[in-house]
Short mmCIF file of C-alpha atoms and ligand atoms in Angstrom, two decimals:
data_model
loop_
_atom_site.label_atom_id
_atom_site.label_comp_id
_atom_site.label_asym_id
_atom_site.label_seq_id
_atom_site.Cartn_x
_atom_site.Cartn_y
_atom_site.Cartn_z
CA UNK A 69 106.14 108.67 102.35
CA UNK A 70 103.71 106.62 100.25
CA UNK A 71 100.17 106.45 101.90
CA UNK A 72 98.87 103.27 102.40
CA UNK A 73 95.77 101.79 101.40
CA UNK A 74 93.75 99.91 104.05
CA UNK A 75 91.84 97.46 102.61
CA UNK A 76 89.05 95.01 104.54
CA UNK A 77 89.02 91.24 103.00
CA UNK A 78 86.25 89.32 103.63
CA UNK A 79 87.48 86.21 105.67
CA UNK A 80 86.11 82.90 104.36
CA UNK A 81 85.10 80.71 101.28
CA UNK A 82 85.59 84.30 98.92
CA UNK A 83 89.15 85.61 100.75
CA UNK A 84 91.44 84.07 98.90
CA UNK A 85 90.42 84.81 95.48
CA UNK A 86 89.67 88.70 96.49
CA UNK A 87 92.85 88.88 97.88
CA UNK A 88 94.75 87.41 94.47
CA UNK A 89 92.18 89.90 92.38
CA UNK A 90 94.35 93.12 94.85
CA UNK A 91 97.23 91.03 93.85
CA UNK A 92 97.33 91.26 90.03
CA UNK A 93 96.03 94.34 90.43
CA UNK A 94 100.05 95.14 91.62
CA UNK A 95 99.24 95.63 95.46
CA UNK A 96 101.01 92.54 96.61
CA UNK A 97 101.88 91.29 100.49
CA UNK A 98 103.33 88.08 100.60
CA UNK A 99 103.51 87.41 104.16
CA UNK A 100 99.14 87.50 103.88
CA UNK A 101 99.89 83.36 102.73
CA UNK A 102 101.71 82.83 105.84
CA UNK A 103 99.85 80.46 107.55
CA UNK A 104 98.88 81.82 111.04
CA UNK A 105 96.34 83.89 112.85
CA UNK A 106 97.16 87.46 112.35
CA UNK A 107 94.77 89.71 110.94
CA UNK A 108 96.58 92.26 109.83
CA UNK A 109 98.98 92.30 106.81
CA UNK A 110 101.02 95.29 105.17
CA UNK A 111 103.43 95.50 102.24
CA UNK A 112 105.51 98.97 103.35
CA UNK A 113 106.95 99.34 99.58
CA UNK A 114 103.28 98.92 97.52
CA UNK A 115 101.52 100.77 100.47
CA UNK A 116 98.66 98.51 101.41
CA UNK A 117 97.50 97.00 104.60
CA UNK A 118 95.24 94.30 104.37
CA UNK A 119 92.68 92.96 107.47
CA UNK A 120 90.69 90.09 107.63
CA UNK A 121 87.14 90.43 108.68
CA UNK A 122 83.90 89.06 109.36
CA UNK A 123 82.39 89.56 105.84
CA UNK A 124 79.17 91.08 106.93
CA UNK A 125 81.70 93.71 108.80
CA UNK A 126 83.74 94.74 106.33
CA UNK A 127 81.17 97.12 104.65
CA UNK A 128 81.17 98.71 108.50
CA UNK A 129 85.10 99.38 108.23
CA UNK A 130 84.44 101.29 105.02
CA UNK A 131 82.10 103.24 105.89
CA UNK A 132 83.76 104.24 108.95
CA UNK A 133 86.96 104.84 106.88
CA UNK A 134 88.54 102.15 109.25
CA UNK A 135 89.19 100.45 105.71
CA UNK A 136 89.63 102.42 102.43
CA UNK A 137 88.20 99.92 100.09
CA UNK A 138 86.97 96.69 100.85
CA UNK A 139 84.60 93.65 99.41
CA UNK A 140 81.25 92.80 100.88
CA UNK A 141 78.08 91.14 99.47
CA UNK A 142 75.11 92.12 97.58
CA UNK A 143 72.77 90.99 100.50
CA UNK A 144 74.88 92.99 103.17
CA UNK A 145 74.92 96.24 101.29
CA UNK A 146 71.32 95.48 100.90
CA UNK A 147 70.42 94.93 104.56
CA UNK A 148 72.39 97.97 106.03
CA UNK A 149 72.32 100.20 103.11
CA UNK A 150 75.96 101.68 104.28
CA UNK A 151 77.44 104.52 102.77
CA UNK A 152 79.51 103.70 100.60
CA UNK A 153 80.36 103.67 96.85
CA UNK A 154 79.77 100.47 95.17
CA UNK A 155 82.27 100.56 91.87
CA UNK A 156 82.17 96.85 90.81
CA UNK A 157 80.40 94.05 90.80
CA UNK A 158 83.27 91.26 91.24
CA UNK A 159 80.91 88.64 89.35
CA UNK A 160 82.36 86.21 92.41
CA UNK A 161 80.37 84.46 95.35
CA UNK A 162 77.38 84.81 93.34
CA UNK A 163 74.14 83.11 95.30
CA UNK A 164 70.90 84.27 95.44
CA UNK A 165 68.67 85.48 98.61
CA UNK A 166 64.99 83.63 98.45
CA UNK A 167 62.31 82.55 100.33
CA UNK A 168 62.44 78.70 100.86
CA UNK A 169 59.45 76.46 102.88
CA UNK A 170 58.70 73.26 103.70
CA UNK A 171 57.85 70.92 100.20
CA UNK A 172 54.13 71.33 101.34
CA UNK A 173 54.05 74.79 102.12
CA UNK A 174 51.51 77.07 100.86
CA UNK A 175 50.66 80.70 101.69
CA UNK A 176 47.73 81.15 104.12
CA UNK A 177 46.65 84.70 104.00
CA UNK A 178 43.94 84.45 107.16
CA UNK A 179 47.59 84.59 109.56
CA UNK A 180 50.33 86.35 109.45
CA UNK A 181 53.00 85.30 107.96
CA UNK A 182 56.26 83.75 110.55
CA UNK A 183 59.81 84.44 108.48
CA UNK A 184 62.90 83.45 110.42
CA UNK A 185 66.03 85.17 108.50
CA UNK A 186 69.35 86.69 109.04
CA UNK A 187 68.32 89.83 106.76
CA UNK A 188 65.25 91.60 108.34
CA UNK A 189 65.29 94.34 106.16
CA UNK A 190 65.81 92.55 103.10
CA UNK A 191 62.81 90.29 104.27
CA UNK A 192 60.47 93.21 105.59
CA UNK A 193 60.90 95.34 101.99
CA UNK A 194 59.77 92.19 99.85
CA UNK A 195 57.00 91.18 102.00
CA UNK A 196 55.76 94.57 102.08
CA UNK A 197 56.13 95.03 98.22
CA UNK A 198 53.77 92.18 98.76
CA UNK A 199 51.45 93.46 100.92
CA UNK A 200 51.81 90.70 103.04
CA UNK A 201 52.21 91.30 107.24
CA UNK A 202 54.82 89.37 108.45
CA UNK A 203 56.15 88.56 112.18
CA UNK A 204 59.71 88.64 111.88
CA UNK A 205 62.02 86.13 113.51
CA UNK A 206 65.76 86.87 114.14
CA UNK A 207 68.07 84.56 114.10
CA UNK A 208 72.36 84.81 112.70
CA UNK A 209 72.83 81.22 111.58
CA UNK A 210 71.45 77.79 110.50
CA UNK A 211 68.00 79.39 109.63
CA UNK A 212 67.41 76.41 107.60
CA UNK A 213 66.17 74.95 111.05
CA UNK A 214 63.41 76.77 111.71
CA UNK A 215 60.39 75.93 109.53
CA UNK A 216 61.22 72.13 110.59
CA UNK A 217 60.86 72.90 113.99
CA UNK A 218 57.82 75.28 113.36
CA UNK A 219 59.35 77.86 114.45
CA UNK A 220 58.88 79.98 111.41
CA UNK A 221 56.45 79.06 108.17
CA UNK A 222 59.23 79.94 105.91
CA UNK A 223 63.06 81.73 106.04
CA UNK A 224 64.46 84.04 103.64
CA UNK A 225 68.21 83.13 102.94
CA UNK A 226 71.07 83.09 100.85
CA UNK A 227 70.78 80.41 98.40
CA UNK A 228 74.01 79.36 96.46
CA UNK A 229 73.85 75.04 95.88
CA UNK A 230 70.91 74.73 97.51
CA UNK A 231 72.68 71.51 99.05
CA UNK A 232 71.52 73.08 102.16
CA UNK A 233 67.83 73.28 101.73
CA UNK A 234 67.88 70.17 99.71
CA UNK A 235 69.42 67.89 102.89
CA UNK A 236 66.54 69.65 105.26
CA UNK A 237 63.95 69.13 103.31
CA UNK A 238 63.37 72.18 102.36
CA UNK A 239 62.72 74.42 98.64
CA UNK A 240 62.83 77.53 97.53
CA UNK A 241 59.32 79.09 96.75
CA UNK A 242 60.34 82.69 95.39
CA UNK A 243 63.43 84.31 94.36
CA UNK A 244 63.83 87.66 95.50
CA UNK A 245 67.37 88.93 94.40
CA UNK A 246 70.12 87.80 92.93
CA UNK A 247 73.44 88.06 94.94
CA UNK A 248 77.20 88.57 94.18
CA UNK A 249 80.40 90.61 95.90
CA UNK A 250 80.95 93.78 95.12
CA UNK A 251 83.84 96.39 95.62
CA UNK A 252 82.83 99.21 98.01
CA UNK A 253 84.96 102.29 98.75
CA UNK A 254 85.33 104.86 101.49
CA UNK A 255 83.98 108.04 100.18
CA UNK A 256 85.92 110.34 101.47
CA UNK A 257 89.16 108.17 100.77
CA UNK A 258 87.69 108.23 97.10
CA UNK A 259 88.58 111.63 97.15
CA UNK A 260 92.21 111.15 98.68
CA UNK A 261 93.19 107.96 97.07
CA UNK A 262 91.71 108.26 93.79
CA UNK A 263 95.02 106.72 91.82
CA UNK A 264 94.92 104.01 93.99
CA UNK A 265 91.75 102.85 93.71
CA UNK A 266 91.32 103.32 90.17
CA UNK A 267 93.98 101.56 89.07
CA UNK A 268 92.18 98.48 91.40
CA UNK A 269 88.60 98.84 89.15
CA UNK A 270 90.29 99.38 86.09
CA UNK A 271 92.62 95.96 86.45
CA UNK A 272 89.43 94.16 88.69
CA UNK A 273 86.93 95.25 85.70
CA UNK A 274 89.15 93.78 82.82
CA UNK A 275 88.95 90.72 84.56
CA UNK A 276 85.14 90.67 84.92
C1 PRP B 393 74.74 80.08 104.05
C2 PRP B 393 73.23 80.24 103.95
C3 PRP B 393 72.76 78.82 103.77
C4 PRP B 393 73.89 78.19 102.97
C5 PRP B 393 73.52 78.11 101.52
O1 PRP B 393 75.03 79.74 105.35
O2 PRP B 393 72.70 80.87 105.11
O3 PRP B 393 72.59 78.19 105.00
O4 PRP B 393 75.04 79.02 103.14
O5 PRP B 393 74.48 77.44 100.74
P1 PRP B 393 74.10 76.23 99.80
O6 PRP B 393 72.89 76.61 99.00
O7 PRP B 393 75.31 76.05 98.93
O8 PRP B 393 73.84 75.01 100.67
P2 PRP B 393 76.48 79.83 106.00
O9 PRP B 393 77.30 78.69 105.57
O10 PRP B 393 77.03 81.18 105.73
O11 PRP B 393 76.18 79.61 107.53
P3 PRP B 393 75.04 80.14 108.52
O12 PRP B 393 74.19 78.95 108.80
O13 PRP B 393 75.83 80.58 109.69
O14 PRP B 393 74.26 81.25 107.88
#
């Protein structure tokens, strides 16, 4: 029997077009365009099985070997550093993570520094490359919010319009990485599936 390969697809603004790149890259499964809530898809005869997840999860199911292969953002593979092999840079849902403020912001280095952000990691390694201190604010969404209400002095965030910042009020003040998804694979299914998921680079590189 053919094995299958598992694959986790980001669910969201990029699923669509990273499912079509597994597509033309001949591992097809129509029924994944039926319109309904399943989240689990397989194509018996091409041997794949495809699940929709929460994209900052999907580098989890690959590293766990849950998934084979899967796609997951720049800014998640730098905030949990999973491991995984990153093969390709899809040159898709391309943003950038930065530090934005209020239009009148300006740094004052006699207090330390309030960041609210989704990435702590991501936020703690810049401001240290700084030398800056920093309190630390968690939050998961709408971080935009916070220097408004004074709850932070600045965020660090993914940046991809900037419509966002721009209707709050808000700017960016530094850039600290540029963003985009990437292809990550399993390592040890790298060893196991190697046909499989070379034959997905190879066609998802040509189209780069
Ligand atoms: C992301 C990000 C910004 C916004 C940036 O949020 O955190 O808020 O998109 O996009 P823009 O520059 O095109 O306006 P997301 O929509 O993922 O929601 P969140 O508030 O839950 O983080």
């Amino acid at each position: 029997m053919k094995s299958m390969l598992n694959v986790a697809l980001p669910k969201g603004r990029l699923g669509e077009k990273v499912y079509s790149m597994f597509e033309k890259a001949g591992f097809e499964c129509p029924s994944i365009k039926e319109n309904n809530r399943k989240l689990i898809f397989e194509n018996k005869e091409v041997g794949v099985r495809y699940f929709w997840v929460k994209p900052s999860d999907v580098a989890i199911y690959v590293e766990r070997g849950a998934a084979d292969v899967g796609v997951a953002g720049k800014d998640i593979l730098l905030e949990y550093t999973p491991d995984v092999y990153e093969l390709l840079d899809l040159n898709i849902g391309k943003c950038r993570m930065a530090v934005a403020a209020k239009k009148d912001f300006r740094y004052d280095m006699s207090r330390t520094l309030r960041v609210a952000t989704k990435f702590k990691n991501i936020a703690s390694a810049y401001y240290l490359s700084k030398g800056m201190d920093i309190d630390i604010i968690h939050l998961n969404g709408s971080i935009e919010i916070a220097p408004i209400l004074d709850l932070s002095d600045v965020i660090v965030d993914i940046v991809e319009t900037g419509t966002t910042l721009k209707e709050n009020d808000l700017e960016v003040i530094e850039e600290i990485v540029p963003i985009s998804a990437r292809f990550i694979v399993n390592k040890t299914s790298y060893k196991f599936k190697s046909d499989a998921i070379d034959k997905i680079v190879k066609q998802m590189a040509s189209k780069g």
